[in-house]
Short mmCIF file of C-alpha atoms in Angstrom, two decimals:
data_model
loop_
_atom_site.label_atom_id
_atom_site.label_comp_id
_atom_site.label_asym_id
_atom_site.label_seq_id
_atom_site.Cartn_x
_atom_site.Cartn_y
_atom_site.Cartn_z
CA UNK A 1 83.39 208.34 117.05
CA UNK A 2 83.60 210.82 119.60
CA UNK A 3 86.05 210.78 122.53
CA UNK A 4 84.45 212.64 125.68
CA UNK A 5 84.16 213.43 129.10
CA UNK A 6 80.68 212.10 129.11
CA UNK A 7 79.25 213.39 132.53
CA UNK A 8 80.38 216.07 134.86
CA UNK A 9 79.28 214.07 138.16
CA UNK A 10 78.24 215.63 141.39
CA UNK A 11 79.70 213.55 143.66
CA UNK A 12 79.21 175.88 152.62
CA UNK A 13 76.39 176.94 156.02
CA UNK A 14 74.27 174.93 156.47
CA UNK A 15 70.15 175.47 155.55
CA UNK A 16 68.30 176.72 158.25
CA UNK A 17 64.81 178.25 158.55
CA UNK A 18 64.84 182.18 157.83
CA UNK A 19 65.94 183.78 161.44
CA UNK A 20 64.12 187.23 162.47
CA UNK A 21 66.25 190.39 161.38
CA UNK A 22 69.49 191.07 163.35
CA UNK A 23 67.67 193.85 165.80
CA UNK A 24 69.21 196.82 165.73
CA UNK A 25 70.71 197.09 169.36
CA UNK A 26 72.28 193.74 168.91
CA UNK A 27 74.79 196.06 167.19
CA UNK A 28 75.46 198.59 170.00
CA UNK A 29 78.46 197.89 172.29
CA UNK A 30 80.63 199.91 173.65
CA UNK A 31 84.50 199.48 172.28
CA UNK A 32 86.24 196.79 174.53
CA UNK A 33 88.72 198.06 176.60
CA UNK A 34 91.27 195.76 175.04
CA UNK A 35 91.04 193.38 172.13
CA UNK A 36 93.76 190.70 170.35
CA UNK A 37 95.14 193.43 167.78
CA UNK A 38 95.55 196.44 169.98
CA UNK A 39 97.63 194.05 172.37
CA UNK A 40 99.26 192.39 169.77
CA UNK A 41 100.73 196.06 168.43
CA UNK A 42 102.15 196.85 171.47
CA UNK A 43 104.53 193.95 171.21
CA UNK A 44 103.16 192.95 174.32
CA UNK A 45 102.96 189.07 175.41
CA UNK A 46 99.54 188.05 176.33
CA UNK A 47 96.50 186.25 175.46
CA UNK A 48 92.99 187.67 175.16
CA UNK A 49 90.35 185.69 176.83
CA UNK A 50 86.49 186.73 176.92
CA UNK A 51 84.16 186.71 179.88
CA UNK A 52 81.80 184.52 180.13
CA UNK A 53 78.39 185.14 178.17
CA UNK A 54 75.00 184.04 178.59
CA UNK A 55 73.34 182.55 175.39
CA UNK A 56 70.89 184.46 173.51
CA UNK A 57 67.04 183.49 173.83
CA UNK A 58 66.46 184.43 170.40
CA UNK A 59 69.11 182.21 168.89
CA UNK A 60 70.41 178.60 168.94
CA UNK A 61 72.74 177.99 171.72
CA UNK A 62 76.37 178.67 169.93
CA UNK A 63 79.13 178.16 172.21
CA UNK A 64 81.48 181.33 171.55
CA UNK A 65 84.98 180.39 170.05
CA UNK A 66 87.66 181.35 173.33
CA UNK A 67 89.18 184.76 172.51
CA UNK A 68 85.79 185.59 171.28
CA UNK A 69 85.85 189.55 171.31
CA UNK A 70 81.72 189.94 170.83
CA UNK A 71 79.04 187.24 172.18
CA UNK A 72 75.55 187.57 171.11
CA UNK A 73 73.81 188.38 174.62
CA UNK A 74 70.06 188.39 174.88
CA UNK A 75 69.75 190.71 172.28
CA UNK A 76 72.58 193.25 173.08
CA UNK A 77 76.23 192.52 171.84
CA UNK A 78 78.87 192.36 174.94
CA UNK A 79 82.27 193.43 174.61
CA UNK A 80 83.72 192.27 178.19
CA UNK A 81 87.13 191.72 177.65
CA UNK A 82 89.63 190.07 179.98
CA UNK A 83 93.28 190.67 179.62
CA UNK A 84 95.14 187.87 181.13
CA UNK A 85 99.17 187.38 181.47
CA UNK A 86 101.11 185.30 179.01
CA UNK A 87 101.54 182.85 181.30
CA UNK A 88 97.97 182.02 182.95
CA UNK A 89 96.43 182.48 179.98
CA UNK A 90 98.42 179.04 178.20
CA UNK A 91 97.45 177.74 181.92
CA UNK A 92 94.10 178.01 181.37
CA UNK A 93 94.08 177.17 177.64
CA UNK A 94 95.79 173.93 179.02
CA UNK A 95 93.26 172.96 180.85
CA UNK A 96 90.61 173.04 178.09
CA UNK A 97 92.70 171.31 175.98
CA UNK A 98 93.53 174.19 172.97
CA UNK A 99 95.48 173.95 169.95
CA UNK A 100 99.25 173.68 170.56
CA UNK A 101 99.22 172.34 174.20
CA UNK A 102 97.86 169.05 173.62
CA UNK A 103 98.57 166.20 170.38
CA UNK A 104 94.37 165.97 170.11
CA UNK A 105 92.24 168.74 170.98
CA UNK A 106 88.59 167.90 171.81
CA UNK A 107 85.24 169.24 169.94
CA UNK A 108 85.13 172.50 172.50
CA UNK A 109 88.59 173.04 172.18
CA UNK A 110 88.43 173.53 168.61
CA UNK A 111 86.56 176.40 169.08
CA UNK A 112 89.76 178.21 170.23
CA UNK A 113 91.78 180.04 167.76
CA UNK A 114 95.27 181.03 169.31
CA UNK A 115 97.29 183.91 168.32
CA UNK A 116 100.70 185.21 169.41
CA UNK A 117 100.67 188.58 171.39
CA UNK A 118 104.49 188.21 170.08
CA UNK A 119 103.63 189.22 166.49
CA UNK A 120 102.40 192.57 165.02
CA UNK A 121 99.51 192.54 163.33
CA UNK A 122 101.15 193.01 160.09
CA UNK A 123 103.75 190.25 161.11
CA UNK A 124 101.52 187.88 161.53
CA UNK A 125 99.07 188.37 158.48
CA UNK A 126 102.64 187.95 156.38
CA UNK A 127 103.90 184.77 158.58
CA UNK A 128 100.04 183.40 157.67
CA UNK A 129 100.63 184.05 153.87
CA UNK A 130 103.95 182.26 153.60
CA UNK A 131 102.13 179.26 155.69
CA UNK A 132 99.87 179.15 153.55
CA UNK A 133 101.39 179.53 150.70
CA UNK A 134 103.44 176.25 152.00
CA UNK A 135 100.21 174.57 151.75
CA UNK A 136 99.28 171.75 148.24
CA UNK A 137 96.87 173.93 146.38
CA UNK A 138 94.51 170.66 147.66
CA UNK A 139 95.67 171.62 151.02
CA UNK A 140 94.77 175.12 150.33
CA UNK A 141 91.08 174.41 149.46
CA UNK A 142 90.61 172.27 152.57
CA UNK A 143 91.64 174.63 154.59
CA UNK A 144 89.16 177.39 153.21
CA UNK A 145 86.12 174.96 152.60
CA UNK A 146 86.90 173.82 156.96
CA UNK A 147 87.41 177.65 157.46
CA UNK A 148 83.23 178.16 156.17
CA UNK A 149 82.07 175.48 158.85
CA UNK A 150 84.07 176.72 161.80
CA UNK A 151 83.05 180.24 160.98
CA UNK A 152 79.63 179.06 160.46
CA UNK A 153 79.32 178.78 164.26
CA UNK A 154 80.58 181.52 165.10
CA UNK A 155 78.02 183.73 167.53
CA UNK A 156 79.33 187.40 165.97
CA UNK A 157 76.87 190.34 165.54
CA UNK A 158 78.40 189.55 161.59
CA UNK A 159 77.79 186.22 161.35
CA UNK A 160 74.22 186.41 162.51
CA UNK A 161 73.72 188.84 159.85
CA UNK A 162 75.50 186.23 157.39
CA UNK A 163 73.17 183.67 158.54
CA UNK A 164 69.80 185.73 158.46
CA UNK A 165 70.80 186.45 154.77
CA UNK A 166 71.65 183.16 153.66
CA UNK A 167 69.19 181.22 155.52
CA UNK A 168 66.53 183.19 154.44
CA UNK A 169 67.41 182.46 150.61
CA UNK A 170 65.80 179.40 148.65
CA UNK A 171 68.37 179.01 146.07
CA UNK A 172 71.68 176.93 146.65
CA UNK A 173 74.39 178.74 146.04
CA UNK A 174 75.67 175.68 143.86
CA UNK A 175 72.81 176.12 141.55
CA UNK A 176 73.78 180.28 140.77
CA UNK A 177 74.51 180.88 137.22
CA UNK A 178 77.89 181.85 136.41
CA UNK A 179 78.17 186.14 135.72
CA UNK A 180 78.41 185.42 131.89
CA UNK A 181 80.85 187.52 129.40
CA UNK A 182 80.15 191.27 128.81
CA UNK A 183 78.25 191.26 125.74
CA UNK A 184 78.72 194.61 123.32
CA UNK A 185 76.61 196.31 120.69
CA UNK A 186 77.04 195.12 117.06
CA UNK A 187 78.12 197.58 114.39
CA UNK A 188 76.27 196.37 111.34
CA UNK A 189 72.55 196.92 113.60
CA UNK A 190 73.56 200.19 115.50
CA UNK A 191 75.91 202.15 113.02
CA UNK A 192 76.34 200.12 109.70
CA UNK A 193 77.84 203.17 107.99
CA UNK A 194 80.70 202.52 110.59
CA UNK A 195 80.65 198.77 110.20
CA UNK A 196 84.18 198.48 112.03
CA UNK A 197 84.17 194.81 113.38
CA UNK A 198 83.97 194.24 117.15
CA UNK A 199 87.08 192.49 118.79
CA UNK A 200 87.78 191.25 122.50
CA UNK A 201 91.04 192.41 123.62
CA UNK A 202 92.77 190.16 125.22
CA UNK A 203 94.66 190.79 129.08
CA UNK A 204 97.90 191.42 127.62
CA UNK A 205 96.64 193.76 125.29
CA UNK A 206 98.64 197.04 126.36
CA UNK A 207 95.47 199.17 125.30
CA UNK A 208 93.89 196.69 128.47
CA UNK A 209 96.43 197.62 130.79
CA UNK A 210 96.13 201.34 129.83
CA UNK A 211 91.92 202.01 129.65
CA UNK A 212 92.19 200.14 132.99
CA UNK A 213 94.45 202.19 134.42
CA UNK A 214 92.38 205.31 133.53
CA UNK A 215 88.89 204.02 133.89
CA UNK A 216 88.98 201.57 136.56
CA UNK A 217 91.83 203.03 138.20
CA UNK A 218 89.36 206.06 138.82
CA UNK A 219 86.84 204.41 140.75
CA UNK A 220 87.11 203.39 144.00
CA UNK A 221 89.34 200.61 144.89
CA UNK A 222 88.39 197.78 147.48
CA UNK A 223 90.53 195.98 149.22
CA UNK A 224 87.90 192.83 150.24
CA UNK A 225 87.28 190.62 146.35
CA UNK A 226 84.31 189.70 145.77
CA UNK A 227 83.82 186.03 144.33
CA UNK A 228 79.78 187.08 143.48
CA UNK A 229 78.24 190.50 142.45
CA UNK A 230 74.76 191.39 141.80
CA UNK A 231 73.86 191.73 137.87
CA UNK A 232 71.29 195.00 137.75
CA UNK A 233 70.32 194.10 134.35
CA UNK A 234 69.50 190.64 134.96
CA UNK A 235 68.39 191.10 138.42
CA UNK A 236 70.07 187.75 139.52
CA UNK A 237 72.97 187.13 141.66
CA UNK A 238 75.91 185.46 140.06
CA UNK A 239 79.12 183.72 140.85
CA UNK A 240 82.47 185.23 139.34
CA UNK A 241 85.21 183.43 137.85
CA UNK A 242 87.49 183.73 141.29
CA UNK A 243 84.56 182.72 143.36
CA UNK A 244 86.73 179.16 144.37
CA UNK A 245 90.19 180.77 144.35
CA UNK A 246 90.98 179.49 147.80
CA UNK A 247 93.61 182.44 147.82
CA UNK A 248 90.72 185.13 147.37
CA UNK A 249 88.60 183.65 150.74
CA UNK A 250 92.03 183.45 152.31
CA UNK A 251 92.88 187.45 151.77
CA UNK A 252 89.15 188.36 152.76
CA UNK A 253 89.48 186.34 155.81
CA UNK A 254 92.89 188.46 157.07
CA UNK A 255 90.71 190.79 155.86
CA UNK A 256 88.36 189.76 158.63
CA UNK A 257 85.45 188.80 155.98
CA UNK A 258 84.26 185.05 156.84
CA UNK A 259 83.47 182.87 153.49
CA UNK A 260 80.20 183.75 151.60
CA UNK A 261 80.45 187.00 153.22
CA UNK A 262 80.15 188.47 149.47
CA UNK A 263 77.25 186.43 148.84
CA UNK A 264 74.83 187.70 151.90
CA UNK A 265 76.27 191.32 150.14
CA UNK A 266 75.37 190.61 146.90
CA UNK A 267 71.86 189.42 148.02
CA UNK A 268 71.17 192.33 149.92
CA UNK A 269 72.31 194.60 147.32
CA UNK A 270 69.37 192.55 145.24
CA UNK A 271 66.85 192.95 148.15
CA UNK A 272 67.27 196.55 147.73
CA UNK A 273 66.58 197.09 143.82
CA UNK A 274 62.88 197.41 142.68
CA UNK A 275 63.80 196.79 139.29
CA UNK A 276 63.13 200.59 137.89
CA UNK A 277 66.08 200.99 136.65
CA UNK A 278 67.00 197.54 135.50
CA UNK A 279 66.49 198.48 131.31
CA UNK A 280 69.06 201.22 131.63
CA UNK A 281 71.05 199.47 133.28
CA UNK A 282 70.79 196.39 131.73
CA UNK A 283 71.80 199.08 128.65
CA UNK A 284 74.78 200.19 130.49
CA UNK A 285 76.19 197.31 130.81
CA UNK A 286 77.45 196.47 127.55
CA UNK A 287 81.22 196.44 126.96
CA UNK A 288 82.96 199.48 126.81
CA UNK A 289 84.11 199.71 123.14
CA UNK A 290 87.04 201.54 121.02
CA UNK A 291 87.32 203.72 117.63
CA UNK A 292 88.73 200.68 116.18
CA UNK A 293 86.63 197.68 117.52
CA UNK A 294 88.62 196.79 120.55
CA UNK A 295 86.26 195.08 123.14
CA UNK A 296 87.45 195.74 126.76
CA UNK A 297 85.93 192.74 128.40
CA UNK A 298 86.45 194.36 132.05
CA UNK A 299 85.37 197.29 131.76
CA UNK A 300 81.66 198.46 131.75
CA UNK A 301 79.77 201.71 129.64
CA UNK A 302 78.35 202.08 133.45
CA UNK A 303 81.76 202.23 134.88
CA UNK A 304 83.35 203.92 131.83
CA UNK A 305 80.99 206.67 132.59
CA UNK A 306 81.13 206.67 136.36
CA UNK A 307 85.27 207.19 136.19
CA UNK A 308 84.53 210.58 134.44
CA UNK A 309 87.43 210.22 132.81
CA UNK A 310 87.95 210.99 128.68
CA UNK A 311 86.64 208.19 126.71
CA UNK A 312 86.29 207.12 123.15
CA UNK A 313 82.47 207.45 122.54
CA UNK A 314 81.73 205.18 119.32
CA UNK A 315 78.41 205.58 116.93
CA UNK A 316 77.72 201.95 117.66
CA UNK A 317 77.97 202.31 121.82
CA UNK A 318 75.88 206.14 121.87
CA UNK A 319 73.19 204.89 119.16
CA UNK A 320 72.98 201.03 121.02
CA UNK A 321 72.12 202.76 123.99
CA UNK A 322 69.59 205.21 122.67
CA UNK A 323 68.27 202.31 120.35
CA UNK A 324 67.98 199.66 123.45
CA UNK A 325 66.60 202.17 126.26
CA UNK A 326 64.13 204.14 124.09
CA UNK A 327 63.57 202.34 120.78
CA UNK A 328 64.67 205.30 118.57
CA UNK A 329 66.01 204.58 115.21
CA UNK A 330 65.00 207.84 113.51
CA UNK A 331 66.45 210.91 115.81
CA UNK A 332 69.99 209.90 115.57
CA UNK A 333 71.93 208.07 112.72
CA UNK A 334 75.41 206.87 112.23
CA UNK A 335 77.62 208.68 111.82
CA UNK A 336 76.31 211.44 114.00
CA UNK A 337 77.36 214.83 112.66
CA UNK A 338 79.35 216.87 115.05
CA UNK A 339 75.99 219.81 115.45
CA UNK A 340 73.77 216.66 116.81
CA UNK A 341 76.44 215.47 119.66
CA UNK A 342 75.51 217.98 122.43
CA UNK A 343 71.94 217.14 121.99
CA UNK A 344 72.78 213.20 121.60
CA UNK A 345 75.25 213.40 125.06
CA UNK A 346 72.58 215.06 127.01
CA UNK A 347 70.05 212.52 126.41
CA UNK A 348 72.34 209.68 127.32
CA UNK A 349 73.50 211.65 130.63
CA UNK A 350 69.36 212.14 131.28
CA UNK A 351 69.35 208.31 131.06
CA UNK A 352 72.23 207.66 133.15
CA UNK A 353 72.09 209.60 135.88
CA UNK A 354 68.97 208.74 137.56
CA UNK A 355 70.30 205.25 137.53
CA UNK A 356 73.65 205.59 138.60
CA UNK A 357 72.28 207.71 141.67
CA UNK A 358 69.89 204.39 142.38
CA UNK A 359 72.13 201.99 141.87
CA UNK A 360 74.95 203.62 143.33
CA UNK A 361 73.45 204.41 146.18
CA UNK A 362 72.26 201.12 147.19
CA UNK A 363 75.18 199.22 145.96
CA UNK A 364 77.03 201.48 149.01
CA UNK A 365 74.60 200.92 151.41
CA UNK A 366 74.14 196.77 150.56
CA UNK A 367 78.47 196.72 151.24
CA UNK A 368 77.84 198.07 154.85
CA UNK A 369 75.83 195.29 155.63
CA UNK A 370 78.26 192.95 157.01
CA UNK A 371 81.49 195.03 156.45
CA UNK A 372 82.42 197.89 158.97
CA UNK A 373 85.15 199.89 157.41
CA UNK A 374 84.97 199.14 153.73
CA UNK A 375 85.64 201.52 150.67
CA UNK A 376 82.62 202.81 149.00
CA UNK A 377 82.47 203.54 145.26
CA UNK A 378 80.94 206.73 143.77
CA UNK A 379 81.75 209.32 146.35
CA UNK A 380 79.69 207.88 148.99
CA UNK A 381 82.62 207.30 151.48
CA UNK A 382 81.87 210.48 153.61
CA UNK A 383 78.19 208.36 153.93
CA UNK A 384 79.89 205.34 155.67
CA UNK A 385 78.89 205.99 159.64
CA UNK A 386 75.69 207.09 158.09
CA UNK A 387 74.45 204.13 156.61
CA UNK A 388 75.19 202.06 159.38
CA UNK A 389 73.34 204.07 161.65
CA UNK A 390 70.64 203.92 158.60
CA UNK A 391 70.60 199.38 159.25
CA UNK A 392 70.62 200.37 162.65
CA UNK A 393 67.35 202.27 162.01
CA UNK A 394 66.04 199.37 159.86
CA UNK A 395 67.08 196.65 162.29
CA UNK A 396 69.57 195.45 159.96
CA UNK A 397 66.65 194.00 157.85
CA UNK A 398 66.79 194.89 154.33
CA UNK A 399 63.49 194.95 152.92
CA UNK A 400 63.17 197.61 155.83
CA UNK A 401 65.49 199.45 155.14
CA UNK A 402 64.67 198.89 151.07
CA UNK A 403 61.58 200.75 151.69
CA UNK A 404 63.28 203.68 153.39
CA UNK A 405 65.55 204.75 150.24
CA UNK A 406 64.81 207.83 147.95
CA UNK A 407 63.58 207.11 144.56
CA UNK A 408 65.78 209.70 142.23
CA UNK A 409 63.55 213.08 142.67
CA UNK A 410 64.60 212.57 146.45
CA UNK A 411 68.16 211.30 146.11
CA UNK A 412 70.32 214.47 146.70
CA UNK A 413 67.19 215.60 149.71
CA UNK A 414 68.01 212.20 151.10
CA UNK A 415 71.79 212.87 151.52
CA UNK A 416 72.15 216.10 152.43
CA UNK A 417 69.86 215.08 155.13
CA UNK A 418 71.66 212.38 155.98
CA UNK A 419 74.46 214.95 156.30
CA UNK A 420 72.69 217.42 158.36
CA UNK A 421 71.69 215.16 160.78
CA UNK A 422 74.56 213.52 161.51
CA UNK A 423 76.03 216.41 164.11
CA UNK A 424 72.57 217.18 165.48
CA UNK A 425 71.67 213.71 166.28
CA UNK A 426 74.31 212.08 168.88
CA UNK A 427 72.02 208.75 169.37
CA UNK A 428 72.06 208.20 165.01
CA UNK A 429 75.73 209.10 164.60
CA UNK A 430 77.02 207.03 167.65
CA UNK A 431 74.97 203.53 166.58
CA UNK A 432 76.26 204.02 163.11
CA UNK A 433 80.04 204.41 164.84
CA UNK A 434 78.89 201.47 167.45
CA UNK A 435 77.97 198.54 164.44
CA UNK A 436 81.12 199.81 162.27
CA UNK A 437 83.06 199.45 164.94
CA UNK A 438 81.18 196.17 166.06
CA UNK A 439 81.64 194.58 162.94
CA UNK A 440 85.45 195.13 162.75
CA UNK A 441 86.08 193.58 166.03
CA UNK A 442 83.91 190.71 165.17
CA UNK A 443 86.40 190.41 162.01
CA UNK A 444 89.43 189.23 164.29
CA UNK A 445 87.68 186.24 165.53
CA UNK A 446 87.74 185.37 161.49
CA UNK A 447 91.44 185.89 161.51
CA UNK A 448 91.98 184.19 164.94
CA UNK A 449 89.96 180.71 163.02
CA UNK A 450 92.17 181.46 159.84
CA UNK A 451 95.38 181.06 162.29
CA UNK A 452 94.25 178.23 164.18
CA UNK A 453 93.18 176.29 160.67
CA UNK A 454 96.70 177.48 159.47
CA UNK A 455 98.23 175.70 162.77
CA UNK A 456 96.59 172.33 162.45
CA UNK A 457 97.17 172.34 159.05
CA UNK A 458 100.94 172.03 160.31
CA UNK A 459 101.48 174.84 157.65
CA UNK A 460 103.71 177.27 160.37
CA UNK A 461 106.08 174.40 161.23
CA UNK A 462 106.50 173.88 156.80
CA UNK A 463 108.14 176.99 157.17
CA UNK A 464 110.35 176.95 160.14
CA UNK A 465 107.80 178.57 162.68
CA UNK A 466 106.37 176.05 164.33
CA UNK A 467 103.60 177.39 166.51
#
């Protein structure tokens, strides 16, 4: 056993026929002049009501939700904003019959999602927590599973791109396989003169809490949870134990992140992976494993080595790797002497490397798709402008765009040019900035559904603020 720094690093819609790719200028708008948020953090009374929008030709007629901040228009995302005072504005909600000024709202009005100009945005993300936390945990899952079909019509330059990805996929999401438990290399095959038995810790296992801590804790946190994830070695997409935890699809969506918003990610991600890499990394995904047999079901060898932090390095985990990846039972032997380890080490970080560049590289570029500020894992944070402006370039199409990423001779060429041309070209830089920003403004109609849902649930007046 060998404890290491292993690597100094450089850095429910419904089915509908496939739609043509998001273009790319359906992403370019100019920042409204006014939205929801920014008026709801000045403390400021008022209501924010859209102007009206032609419907696309490209795409079924979809009545925009009332406080809708983008409208899909002929192509082009519009931003037209109108402020209006507190007191027209419930006029004119009124009259169409919204939520909260009328016992039964009809089918147009539910497409209006109120929210207080009273509240902070902070304010009221907590006041929707404790409403819904008022909810039966039956309540609860109605409310998510009617938050999917109202979002489902929602015209957003995000939900198009949610509904090109999904409705251009043949398999059900009901019929993905569950991600199954990490599975780890067996001592008696890989290094049965260190026969120590393998053991899964279990969560309250401090040694958990601790590698963690150091391993986990190193990479990149994101705020948004996934409920599915793309498996590189299997080259499927599967569903994670939270996937129905009406709680996680509630945090995403005050998150702004409609549901299945992590499935259109994780099939992109797929769309983008030839499969080169998919033995090493089926390799690297094993368990990350302990000097005394402790099985840390959480915790990857490809994220173990990604953290670059110090790690136990067992016989069975070094020698499984080299055994799986290149079939060699005769160069190294258990237990490796100490002269052999530099030469061992280098030839797993020769195998690593050019798949953690692919992999990571894509995996940051697939979460862009449909988020606009999101944490990216692996240093590629400084990238995030850049790779919107790069599904900008692509027409937010993926196989495009799949085609247009560097193989790992032209990885580091293919960022620093990314980097360099940044500054020196204004039109690339601002449509990267444009769908970012795009994308987070179409995230408050998400939370403006969430409140309304929240409101008819009667979950507000459960906890003394009646709405």
């Amino acid at each position: 056993m060998h404890r290491i720094r292993p690597l100094a690093f450089m850095f429910v819609l419904t089915a509908c026929a496939a739609p043509e790719p998001p273009h790319a200028s359906a992403a370019v708008a100019a920042p409204p002049a006014a939205s929801a948020e920014s008026a709801a953090d000045t403390g400021v009374a008022v209501e924010v009501v859209p102007a009206a929008q032609p419907s696309s030709a490209s795409e079924p007629a979809v009545e925009p939700p009332a406080g809708d901040p983008i409208a899909q228009s002929d192509g082009v995302v519009q931003s037209d904003w109108v402020v209006q005072s507190d007191a027209a504005a419930r006029s004119e909600l009124a009259a169409q019959g919204a939520p909260g000024t009328t016992a039964s709202a009809p089918r147009s009005a539910r497409r209006v999602a109120r929210t207080s100009g009273r509240l902070l945005d902070w304010e009221q993300r907590e006041l929707a927590r404790a409403a819904f936390a008022a909810l039966t945990p039956d309540e609860q899952v109605g409310l998510v599973e009617a938050l999917a079909i109202e979002s489902a019509n929602i015209g957003s330059f995000q939900m198009v791109l949610v509904r090109f990805v999904l409705g251009s996929e043949e398999i059900d999401p009901g019929l993905r396989p569950d991600a199954a438990p990490l599975a780890w290399y067996d001592a008696e095959t890989h290094a049965p003169k260190q026969p120590i038995p393998r053991r899964v810790l279990t969560p309250d296992d401090p040694r958990v809490a601790t590698a963690e801590r150091e391993i986990l804790g190193a990479l990149e946190r994101r705020e948004a949870v996934s409920g599915w994830t793309y498996d590189w070695g299997r080259r499927d997409v599967v569903r994670l134990a939270n996937e129905r935890d009406p709680w996680r699809v509630f945090e995403n969506a005050l998150l702004g992140l409609p549901p299945y918003w992590d499935l259109a990610e994780a099939l992109v991600e797929q769309r983008l992976d030839d499969g080169t890499y998919q033995k090493v990394l089926a390799a690297f995904g094993h368990a990350y494993t302990d000097r005394v047999g402790g099985v840390y079901p959480n915790i990857t060898l490809y994220d173990a080595y990604a953290s670059r932090a110090s790690i136990e390095m067992p016989d069975v985990d070094t020698l499984g790797l080299v055994h799986e990846v290149l079939g060699d039972f005769e160069t190294w032997k258990s237990i490796v002497p100490e002269p052999q380890h530099p030469e061992l080490f280098g030839r797993l970080g020769q195998l690593y490397m050019p798949a953690f560049h692919f992999r990571g590289l894509r995996n940051a570029v697939a979460r862009t798709f449909v988020c606009g500020s999101t944490e990216l894992r692996d240093g590629y944070q400084q990238h995030l402008d850049n790779f919107h402006a790069l599904w900008e370039s692509a027409g937010s199409d993926p196989a495009a765009l799949a085609a247009r990423l560097p193989d790992e001779t032209k990885w580091n060429e293919f960022l620093v040019g990314l980097t360099e041309r940044a500054p020196s070209d204004e039109l690339f830089s601002l449509r990267g900035l444009r769908r970012r920003v795009t994308l987070d403004q179409n995230g408050a109609e998400v939370r403006r559904y969430l409140y309304w849902l929240l409101e008819q649930a009667d979950a507000y007046r459960r906890i003394g603020a009646g709405r």
